[in-house]
mmCIF file of C-alpha atoms and ligand atoms in Angstrom:
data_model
loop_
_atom_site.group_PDB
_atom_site.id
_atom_site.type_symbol
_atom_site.label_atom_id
_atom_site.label_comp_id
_atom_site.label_asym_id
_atom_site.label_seq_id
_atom_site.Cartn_x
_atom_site.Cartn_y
_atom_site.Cartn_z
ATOM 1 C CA UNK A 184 -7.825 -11.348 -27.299
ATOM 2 C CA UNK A 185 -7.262 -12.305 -30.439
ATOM 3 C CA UNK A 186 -8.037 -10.309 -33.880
ATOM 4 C CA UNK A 187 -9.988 -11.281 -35.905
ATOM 5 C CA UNK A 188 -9.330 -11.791 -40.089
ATOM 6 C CA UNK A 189 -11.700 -12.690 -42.183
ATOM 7 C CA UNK A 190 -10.565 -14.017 -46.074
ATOM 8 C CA UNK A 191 -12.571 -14.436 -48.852
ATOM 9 C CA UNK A 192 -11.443 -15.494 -51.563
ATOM 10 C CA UNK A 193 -12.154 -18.465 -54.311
ATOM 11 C CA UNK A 194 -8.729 -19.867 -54.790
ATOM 12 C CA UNK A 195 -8.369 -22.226 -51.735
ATOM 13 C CA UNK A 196 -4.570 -22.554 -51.623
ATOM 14 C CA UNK A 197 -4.394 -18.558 -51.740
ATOM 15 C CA UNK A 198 -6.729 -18.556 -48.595
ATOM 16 C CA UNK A 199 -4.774 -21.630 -47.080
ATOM 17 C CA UNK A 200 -1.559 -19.823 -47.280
ATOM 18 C CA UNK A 201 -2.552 -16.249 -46.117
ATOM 19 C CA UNK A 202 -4.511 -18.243 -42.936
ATOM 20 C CA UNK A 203 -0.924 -19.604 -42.291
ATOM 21 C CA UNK A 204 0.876 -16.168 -42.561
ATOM 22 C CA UNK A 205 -1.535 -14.507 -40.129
ATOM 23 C CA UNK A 206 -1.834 -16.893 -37.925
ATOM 24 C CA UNK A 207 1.917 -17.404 -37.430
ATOM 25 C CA UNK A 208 1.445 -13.843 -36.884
ATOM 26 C CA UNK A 209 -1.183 -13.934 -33.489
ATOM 27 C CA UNK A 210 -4.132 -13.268 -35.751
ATOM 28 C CA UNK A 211 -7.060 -15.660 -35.829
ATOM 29 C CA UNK A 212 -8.927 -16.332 -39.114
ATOM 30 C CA UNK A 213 -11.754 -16.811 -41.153
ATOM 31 C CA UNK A 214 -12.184 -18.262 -44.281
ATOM 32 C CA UNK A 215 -15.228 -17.746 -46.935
ATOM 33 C CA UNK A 216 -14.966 -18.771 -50.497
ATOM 34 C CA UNK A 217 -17.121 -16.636 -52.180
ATOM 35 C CA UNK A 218 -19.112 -13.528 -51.557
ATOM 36 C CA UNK A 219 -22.504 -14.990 -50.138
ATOM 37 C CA UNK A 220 -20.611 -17.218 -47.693
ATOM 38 C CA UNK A 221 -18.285 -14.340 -46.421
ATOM 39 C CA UNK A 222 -21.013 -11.851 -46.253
ATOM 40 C CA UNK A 223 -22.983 -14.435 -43.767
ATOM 41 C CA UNK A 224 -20.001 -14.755 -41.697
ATOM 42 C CA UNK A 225 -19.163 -11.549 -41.290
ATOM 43 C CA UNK A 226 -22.546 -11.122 -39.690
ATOM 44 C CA UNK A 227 -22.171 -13.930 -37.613
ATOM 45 C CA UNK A 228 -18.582 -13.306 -36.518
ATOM 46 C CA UNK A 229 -18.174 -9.597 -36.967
ATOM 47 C CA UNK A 230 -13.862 -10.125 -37.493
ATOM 48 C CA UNK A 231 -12.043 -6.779 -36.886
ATOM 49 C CA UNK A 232 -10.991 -6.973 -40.726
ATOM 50 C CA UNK A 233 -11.934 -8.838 -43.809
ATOM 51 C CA UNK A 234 -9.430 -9.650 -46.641
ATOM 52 C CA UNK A 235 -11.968 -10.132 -50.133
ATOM 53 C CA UNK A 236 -10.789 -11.140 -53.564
ATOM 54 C CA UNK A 237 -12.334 -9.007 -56.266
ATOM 55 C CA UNK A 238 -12.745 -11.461 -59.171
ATOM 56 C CA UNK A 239 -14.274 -14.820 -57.908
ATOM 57 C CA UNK A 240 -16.659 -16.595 -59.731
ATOM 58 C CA UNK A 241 -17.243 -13.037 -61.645
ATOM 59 C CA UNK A 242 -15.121 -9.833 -62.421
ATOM 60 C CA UNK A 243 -16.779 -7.691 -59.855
ATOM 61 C CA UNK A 244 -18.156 -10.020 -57.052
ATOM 62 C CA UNK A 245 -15.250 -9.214 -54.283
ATOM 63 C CA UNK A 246 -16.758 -5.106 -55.151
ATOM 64 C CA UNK A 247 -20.272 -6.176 -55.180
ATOM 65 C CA UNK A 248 -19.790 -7.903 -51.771
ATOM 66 C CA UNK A 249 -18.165 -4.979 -50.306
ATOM 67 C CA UNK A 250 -21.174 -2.488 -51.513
ATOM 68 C CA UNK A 251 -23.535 -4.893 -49.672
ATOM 69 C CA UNK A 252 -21.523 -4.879 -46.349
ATOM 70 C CA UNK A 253 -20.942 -1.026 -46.718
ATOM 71 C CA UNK A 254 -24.971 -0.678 -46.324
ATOM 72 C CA UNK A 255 -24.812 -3.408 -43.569
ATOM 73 C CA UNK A 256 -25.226 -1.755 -39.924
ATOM 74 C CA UNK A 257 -23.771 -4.039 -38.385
ATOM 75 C CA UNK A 258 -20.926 -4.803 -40.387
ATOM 76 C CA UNK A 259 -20.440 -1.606 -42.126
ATOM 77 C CA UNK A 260 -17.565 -0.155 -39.933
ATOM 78 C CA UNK A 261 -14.962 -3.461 -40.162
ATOM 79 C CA UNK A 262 -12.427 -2.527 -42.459
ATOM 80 C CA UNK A 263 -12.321 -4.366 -45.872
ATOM 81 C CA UNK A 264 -8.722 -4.788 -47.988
ATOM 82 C CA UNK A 265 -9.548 -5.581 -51.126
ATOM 83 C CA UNK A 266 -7.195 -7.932 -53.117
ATOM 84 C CA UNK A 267 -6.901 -7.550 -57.152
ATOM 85 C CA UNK A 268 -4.762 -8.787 -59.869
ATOM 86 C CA UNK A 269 -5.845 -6.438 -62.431
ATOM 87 C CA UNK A 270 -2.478 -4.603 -62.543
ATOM 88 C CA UNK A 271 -0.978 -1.487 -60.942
ATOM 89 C CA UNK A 272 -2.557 1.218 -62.981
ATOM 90 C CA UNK A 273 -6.187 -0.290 -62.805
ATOM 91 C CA UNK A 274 -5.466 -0.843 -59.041
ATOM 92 C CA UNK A 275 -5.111 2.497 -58.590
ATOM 93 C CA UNK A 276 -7.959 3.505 -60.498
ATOM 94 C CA UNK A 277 -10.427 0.806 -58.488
ATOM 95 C CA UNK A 278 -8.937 2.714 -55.249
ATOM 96 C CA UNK A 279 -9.864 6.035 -56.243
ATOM 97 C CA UNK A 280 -13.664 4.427 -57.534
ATOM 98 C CA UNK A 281 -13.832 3.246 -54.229
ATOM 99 C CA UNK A 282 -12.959 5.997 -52.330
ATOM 100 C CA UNK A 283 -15.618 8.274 -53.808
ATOM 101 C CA UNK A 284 -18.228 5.794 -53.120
ATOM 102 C CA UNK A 285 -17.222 5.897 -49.675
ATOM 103 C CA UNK A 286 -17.468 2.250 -49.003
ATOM 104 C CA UNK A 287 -15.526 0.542 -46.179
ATOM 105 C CA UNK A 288 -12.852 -0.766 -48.152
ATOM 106 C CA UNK A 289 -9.871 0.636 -46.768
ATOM 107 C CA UNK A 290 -7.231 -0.269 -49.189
ATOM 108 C CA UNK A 291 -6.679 -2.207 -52.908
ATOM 109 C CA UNK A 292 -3.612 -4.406 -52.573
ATOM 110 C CA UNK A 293 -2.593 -5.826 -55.601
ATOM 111 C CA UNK A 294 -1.794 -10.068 -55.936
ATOM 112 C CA UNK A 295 0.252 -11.421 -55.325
ATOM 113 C CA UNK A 296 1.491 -9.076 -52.324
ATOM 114 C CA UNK A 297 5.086 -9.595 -49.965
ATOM 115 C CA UNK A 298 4.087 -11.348 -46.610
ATOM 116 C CA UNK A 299 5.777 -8.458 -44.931
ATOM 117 C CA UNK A 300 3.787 -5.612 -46.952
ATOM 118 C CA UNK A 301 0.175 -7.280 -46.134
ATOM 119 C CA UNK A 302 1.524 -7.352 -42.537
ATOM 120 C CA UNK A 303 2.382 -3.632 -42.582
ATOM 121 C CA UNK A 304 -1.096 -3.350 -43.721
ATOM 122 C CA UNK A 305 -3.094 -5.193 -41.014
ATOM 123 C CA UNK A 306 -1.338 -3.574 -38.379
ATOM 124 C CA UNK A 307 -2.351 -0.014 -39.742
ATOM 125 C CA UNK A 308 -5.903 -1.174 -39.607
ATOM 126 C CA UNK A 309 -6.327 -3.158 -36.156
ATOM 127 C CA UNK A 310 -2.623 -3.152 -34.981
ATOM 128 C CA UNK A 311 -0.775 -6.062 -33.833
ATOM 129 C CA UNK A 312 -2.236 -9.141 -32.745
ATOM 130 C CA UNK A 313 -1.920 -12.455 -30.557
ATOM 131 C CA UNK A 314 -0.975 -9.091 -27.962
ATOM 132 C CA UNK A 315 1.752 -9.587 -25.580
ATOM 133 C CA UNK A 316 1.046 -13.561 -24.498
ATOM 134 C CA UNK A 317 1.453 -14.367 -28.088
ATOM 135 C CA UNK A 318 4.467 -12.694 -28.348
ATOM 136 C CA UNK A 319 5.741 -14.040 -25.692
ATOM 137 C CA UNK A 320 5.529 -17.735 -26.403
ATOM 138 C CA UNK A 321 7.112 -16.488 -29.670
ATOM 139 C CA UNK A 322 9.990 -15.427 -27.657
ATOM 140 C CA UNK A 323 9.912 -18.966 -26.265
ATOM 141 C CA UNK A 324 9.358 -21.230 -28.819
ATOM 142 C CA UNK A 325 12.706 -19.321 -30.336
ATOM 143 C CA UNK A 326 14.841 -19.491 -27.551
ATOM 144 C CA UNK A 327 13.624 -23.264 -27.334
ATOM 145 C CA UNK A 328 14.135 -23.900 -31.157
ATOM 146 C CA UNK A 329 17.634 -22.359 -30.981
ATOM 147 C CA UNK A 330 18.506 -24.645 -27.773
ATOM 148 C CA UNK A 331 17.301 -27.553 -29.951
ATOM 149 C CA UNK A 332 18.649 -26.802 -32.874
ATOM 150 C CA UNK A 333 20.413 -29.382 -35.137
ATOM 151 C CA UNK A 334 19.721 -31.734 -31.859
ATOM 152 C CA UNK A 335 18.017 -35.310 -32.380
ATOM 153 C CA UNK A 336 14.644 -35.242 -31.433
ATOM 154 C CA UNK A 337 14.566 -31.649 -31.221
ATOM 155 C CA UNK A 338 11.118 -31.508 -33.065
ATOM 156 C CA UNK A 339 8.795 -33.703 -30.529
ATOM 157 C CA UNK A 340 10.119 -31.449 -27.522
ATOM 158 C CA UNK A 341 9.645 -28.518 -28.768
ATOM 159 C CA UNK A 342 6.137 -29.341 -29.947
ATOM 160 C CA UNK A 343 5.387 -30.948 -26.716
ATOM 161 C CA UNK A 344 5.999 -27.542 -25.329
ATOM 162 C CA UNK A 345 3.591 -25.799 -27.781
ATOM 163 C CA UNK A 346 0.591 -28.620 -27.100
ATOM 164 C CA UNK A 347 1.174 -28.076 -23.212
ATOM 165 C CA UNK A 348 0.873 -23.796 -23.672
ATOM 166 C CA UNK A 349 -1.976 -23.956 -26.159
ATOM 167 C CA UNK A 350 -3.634 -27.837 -25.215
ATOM 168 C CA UNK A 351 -2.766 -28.267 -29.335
ATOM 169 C CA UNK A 352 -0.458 -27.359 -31.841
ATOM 170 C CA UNK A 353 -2.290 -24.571 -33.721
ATOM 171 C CA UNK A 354 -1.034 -24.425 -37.461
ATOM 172 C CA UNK A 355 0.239 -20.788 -37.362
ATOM 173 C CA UNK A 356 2.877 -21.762 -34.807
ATOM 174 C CA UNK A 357 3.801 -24.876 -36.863
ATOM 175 C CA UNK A 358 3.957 -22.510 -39.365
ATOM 176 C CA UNK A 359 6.623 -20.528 -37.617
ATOM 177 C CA UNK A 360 8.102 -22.903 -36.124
ATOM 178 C CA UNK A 361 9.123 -24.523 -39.907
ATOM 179 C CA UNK A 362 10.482 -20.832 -40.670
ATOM 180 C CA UNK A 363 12.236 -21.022 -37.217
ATOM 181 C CA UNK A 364 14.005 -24.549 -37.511
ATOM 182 C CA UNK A 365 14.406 -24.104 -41.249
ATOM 183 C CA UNK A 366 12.209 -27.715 -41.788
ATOM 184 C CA UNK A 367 9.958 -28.041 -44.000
ATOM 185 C CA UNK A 368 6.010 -27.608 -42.452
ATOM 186 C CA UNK A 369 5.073 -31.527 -44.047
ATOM 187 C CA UNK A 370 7.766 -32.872 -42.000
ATOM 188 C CA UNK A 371 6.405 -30.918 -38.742
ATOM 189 C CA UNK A 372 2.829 -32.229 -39.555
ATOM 190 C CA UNK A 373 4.420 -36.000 -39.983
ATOM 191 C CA UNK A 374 4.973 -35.968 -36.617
ATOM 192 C CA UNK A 375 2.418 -34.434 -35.272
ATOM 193 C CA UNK A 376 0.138 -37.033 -37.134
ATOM 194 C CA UNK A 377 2.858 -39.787 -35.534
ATOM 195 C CA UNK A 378 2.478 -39.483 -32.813
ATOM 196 C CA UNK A 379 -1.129 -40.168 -31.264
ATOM 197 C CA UNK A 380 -1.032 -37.652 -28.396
ATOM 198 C CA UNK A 381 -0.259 -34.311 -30.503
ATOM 199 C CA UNK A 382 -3.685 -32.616 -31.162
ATOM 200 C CA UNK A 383 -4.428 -30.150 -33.907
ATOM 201 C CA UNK A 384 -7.607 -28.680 -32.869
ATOM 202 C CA UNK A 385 -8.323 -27.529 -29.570
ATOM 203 C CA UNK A 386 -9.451 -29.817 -27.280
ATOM 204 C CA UNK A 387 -12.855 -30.054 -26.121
ATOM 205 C CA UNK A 388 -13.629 -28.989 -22.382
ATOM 206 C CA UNK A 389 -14.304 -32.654 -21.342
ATOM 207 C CA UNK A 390 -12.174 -35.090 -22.728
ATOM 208 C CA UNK A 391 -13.714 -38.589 -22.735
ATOM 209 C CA UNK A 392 -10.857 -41.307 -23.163
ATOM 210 C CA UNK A 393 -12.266 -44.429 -23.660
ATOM 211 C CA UNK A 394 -9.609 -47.213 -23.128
ATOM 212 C CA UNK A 395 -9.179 -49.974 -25.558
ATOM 213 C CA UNK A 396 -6.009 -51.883 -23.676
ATOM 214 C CA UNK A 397 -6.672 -55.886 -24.049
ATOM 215 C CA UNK A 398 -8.871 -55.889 -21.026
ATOM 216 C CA UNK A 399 -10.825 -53.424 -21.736
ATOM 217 C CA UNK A 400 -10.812 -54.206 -26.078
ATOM 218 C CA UNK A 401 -12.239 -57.839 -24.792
ATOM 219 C CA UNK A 402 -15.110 -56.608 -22.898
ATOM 220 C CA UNK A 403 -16.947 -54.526 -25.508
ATOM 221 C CA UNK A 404 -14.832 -51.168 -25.573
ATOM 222 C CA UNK A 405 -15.406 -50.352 -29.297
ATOM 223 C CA UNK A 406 -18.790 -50.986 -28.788
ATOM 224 C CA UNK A 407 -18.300 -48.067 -26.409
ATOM 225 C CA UNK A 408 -16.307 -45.818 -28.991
ATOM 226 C CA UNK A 409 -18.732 -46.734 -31.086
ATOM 227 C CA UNK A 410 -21.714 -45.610 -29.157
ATOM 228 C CA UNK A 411 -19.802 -42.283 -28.394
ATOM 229 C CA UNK A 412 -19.217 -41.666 -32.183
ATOM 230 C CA UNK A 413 -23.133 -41.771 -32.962
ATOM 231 C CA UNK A 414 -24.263 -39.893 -29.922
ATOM 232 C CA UNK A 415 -21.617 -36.716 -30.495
ATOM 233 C CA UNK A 416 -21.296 -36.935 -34.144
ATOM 234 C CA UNK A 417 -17.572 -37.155 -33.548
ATOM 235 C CA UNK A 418 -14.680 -39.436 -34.952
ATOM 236 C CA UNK A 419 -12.052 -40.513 -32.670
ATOM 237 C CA UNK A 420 -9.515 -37.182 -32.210
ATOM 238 C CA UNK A 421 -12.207 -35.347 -32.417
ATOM 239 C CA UNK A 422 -14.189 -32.243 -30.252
ATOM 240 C CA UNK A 423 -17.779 -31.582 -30.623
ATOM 241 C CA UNK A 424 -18.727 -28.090 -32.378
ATOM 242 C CA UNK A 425 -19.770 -26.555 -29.358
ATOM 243 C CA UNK A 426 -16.126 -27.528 -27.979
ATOM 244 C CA UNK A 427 -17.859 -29.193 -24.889
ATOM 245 C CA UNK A 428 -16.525 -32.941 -25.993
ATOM 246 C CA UNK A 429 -12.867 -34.718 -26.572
ATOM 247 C CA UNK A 430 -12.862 -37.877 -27.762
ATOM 248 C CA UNK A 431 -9.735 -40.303 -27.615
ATOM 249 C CA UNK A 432 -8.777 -43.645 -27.666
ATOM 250 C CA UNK A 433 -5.936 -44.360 -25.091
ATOM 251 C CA UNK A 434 -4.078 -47.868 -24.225
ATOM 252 C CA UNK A 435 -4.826 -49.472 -20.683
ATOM 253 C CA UNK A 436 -5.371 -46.913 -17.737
ATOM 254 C CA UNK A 437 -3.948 -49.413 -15.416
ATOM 255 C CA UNK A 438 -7.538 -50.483 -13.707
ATOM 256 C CA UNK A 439 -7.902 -53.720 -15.753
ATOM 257 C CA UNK A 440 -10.035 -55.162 -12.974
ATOM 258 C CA UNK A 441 -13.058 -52.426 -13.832
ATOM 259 C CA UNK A 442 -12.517 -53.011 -17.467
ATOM 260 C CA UNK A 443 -13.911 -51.864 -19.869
ATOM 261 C CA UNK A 444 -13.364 -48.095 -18.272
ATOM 262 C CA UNK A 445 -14.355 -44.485 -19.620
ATOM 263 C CA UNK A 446 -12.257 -42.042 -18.031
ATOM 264 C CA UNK A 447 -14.171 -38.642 -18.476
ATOM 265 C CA UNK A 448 -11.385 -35.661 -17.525
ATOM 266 C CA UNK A 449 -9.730 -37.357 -14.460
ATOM 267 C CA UNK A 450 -12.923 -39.197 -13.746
ATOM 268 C CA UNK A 451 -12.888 -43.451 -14.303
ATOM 269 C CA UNK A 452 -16.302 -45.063 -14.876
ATOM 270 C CA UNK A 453 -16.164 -48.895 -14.745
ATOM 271 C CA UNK A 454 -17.958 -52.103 -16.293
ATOM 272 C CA UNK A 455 -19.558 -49.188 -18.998
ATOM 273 C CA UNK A 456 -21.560 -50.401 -20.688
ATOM 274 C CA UNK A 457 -23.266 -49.150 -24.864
ATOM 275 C CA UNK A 458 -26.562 -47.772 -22.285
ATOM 276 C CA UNK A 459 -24.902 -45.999 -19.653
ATOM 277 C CA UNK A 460 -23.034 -43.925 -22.141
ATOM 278 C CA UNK A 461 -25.359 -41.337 -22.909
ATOM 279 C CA UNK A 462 -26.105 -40.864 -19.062
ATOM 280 C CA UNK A 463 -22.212 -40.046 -18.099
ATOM 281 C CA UNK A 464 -22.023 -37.520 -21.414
ATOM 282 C CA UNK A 465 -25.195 -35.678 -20.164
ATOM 283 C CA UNK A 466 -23.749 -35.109 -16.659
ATOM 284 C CA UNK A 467 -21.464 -32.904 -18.452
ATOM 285 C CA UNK A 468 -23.946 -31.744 -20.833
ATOM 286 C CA UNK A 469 -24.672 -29.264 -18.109
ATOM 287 C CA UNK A 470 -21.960 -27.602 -18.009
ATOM 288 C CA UNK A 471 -22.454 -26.139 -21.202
ATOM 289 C CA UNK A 472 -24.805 -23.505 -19.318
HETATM 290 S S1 LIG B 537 -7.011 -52.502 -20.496
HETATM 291 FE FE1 LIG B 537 -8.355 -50.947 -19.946
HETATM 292 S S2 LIG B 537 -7.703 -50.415 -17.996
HETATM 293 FE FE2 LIG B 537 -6.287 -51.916 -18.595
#
């Protein structure tokens, strides 16, 4: 299993970036953007480690945050790195104040910090992570990405590889993947948006396809996308919070004849119609138990 990383921090590129760097890494994270928010989601997530900026919206609030988890119970023992850019000398000075008051910040890093430092870091807190599948598929997706190297259409294979391991392209290994192939990450993501089969969330337990070839378009089928949207409060490429849904639009499933068709996993239902929707998705519903 995973570990988890929760950031806080108010400057949203800062947060995008380090979410990149540990996730390339194997680590899964969180992201808050101010105290109040990451406080709540520490208690609701309890990572194994949370990154916290010190100055947000004021001088102290990353410090004041950390007091108020320090006298949490149930958060009170996850290890907290907090991130300055106050300077060296006042860095040091914040680490010893914070050592006497025996809170659970670990560590005062200073901003901006090496990739390979905060790394070093991490792992002295809650060791490696992604454990030894993760590395593994790194091993992989390097021995693949050298094969491919500098070949044409080197880029869609090797991400079909990564969508059928994971069922998506997570952005940490697109992440390493742009280190790996020396490309830059847009051009990775251009493709990935291309083409209409890469996803970039996971995909939902079911998947419901709804078809929208000329048969099927004729007969009502974006009435039945439609109907779909409103009932899971989805778009199309979408999964349902509770990761029980998939919803995609594909081009004929080669049953014209039953059009329009709703293919629910490897399931077809024919001649759907807008009312008969919300009975298919709550077959599945139960599944959630
Ligand atoms: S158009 Fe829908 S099955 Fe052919």
């Amino acid at each position: 299993m995973k570990n988890k990383i929760l950031i806080i921090d108010d400057d949203a590129d800062f947060v995008e970036a380090i979410s990149l760097l540990l996730e390339a890494n194997g680590y899964k994270t969180l992201q808050a953007y101010n105290g109040k928010e990451g406080f709540a989601q520490a208690k609701e997530q309890v990572p194994d480690l949370i990154m916290l900026d010190m100055k947000m919206a004021y001088q102290t609030e990353g410090a004041e945050t950390a007091k108020a988890m320090s006298k949490d119970a149930e958060i009170k023992d996850i290890p907290v790195i907090l991130a300055t850019g106050i300077g060296k000398e006042l860095t040091k000075k914040l680490k010893e104040i914070l050592r006497n008051e025996a809170m659970s910040v670990k560590t005062v890093i200073e901003k901006p910090i090496e990739a390979k430092e905060l790394l070093k870091i991490i792992k002295n807190y809650i060791g490696e992570s992604g454990g030894k599948e993760h590395r593994e598929l790194i091993k992989q997706i390097t021995s693949f990405a050298n094969k491919w190297k500098g070949k044409k259409g080197n880029l869609v294979m090797i991400l079909h590889e990564i969508q059928n391991y994971y069922g998506y392209v997570p952005r940490g290994i697109s992440f390493q993947l742009s280190r790996l192939l020396g490309i830059p990450l847009a051009r990775i993501y251009e493709v990935i948006t291309f083409y209409n089969f890469f996803k970039l969330s996971p995909p939902g337990k079911h998947v419901i396809s709804v078809c929208m070839g000329t048969a099927c378009y004729l007969k009502g089928a974006a009435e039945l996308v439609d109907k779909i949207k409103s009932l899971l409060k989805i778009e199309e490429g979408q999964t349902t919070e509770d990761g029980l849904f998939h919803l995609q639009v594909v081009r004929c499933l080669g049953c014209c004849g039953l059009a329009p068709v709703v293919m629910v996993d490897q399931k077809i239902y024919s001649k759907v119609v807008p009312d008969s929707i919300e009975g298919i998705v709550s077959r599945y519903r139960q599944d959630k138990s």
